[in-house]
CSV table of C-alpha atoms in Angstrom, one decimal:
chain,number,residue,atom,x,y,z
G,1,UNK,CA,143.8,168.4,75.5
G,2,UNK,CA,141.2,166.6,78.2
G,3,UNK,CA,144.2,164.2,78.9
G,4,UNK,CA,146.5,167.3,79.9
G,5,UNK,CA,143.6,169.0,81.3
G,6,UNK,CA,143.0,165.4,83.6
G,7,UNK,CA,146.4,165.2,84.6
G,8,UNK,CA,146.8,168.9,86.0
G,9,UNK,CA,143.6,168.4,87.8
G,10,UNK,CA,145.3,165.3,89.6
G,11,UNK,CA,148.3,166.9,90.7
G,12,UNK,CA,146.5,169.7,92.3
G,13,UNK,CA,144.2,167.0,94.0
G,14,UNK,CA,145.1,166.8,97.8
G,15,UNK,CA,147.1,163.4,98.4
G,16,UNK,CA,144.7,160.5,99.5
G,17,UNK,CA,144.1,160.2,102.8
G,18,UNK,CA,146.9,157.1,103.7
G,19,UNK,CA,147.6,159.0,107.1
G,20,UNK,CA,148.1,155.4,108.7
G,21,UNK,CA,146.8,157.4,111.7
G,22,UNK,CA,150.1,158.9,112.3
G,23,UNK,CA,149.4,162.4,114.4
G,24,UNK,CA,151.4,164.2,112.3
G,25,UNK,CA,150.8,167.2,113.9
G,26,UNK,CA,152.0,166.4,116.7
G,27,UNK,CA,155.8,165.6,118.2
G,28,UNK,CA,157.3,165.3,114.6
G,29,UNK,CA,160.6,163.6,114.2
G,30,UNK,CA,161.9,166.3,112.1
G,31,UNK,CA,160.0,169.0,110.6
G,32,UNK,CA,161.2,172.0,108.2
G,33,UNK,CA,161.3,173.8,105.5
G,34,UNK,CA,162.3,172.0,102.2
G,35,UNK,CA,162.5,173.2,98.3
G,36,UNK,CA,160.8,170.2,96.1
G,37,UNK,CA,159.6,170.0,92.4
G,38,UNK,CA,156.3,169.8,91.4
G,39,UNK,CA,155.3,166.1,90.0
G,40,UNK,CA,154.1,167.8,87.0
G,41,UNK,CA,155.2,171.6,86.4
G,42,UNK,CA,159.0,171.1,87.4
G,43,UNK,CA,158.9,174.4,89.0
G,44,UNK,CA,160.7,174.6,93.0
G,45,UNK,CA,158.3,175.2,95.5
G,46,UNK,CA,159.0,175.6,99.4
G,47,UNK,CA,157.1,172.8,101.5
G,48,UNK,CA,157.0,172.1,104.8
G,49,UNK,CA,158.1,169.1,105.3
G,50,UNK,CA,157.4,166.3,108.0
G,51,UNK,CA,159.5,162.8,109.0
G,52,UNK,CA,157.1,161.0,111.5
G,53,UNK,CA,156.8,156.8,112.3
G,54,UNK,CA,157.4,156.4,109.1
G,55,UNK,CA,156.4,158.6,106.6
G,56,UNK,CA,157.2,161.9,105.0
G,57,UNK,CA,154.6,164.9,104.9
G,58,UNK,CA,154.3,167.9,103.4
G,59,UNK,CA,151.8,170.6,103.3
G,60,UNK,CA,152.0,174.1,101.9
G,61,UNK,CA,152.0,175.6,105.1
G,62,UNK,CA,153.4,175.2,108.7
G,63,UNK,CA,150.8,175.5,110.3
G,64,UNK,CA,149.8,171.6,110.5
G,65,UNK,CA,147.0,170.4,112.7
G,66,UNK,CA,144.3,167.6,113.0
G,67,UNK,CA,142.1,169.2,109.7
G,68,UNK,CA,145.3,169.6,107.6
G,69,UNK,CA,145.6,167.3,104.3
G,70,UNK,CA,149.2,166.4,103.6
G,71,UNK,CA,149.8,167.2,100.0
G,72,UNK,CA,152.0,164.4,99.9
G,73,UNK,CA,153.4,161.5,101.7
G,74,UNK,CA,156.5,159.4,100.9
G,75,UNK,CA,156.3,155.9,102.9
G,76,UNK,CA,160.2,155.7,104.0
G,77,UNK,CA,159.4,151.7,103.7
G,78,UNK,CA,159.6,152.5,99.8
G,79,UNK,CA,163.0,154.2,100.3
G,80,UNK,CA,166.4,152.8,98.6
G,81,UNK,CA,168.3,155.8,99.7
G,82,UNK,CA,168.7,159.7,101.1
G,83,UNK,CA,172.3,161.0,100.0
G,84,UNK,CA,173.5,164.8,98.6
G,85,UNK,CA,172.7,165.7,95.1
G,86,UNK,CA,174.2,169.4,95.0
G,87,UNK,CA,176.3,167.7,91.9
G,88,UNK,CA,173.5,166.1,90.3
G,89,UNK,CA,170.9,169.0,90.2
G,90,UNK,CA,173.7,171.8,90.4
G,91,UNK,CA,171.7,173.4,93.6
G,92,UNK,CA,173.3,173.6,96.8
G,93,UNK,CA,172.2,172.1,100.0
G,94,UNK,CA,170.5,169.7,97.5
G,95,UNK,CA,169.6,166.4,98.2
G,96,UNK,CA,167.8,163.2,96.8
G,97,UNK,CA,165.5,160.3,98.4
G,98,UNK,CA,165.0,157.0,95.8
G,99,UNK,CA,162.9,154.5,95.5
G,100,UNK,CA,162.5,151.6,93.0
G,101,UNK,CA,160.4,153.9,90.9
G,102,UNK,CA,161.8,157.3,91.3
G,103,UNK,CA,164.2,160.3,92.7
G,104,UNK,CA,163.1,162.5,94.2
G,105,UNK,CA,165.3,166.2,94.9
G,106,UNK,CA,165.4,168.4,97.8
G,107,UNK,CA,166.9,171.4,98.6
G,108,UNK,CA,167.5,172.3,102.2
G,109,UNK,CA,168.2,176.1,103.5
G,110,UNK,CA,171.4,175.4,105.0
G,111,UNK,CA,174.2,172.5,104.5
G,112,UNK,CA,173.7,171.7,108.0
G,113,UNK,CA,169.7,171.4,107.6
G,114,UNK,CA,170.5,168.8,104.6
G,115,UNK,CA,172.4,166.9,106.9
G,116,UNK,CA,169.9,166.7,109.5
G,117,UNK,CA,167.3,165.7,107.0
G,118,UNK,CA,169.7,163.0,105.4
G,119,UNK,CA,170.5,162.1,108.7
G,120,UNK,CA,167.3,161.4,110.0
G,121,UNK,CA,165.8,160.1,106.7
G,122,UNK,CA,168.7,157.6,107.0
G,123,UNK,CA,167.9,156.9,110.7
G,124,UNK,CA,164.0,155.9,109.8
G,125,UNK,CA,165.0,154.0,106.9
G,126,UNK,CA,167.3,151.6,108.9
G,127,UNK,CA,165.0,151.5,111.7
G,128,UNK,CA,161.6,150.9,109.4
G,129,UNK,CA,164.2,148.3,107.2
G,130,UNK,CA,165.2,146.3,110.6
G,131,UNK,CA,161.7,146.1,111.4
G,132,UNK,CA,160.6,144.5,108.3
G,133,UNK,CA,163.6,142.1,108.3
G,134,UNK,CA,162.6,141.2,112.5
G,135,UNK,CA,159.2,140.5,110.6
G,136,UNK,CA,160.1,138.9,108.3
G,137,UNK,CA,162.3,136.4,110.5
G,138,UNK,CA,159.5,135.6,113.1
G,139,UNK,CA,157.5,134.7,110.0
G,140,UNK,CA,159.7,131.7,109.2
G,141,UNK,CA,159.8,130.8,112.7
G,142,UNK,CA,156.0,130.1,113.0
């Protein structure tokens, strides 16, 4: 019972602070409105939801500013994919972000707000992936 006990208390832990001093409150990327599943009780709750320089946000609430904790972050680095999942979840305007570790589901408002977050999900993951790989060429040129 402690172990269940530990593990809700966790997941109801604000995430760590691994900001990278991004201003996330300010000039977002994208920002919206987005249905996502708790990590433990698999119930759909409504986040807001932020794409800046590289990572993924969300809070409960809109209202962001320079005291607001992000109750999660996803690091697009860590990102294989962002495609539609209305067939694999059965929800429309659905769709799913992976990782090597995990999948993660979405559901958008609209069709056309799923596209602009796949869209510009897509966008930062080929423009954080071309960094790494300019990276990781100038490191075999020194």
């Amino acid at each position: 019972m402690s172990n269940i006990l530990s593990s809700v208390q966790a997941a109801l832990k604000p995430a760590p602070s691994n900001h990278g001093n991004v201003e996330f409150w300010h000039a977002p990327e994208r920002a919206g409105w987005l249905m996502k599943q708790g990590e433990y009780f698999k119930t759909w709750r409504r986040r807001w939801f932020i794409l800046k320089q590289g990572r993924i946000f969300w809070f409960k609430s809109e209202h962001v500013n320079p005291d607001s904790v992000p109750r999660g972050i996803i690091e697009v680095e860590k990102c294989l994919s962002i495609k539609g999942a209305e067939d694999v979840i059965n929800k429309p305007h659905a769709f799913e972000i992976s990782t090597n570790s995990e999948s993660m589901f979405y559901i958008a408002d609209t069709d056309k707000e799923k596209e602009d977050w796949i869209n510009a999900v897509g966008r930062a993951i080929v423009r954080h992936s071309k960094s790494m790989l300019d990276h990781e060429q100038q490191d075999y040129t020194i």
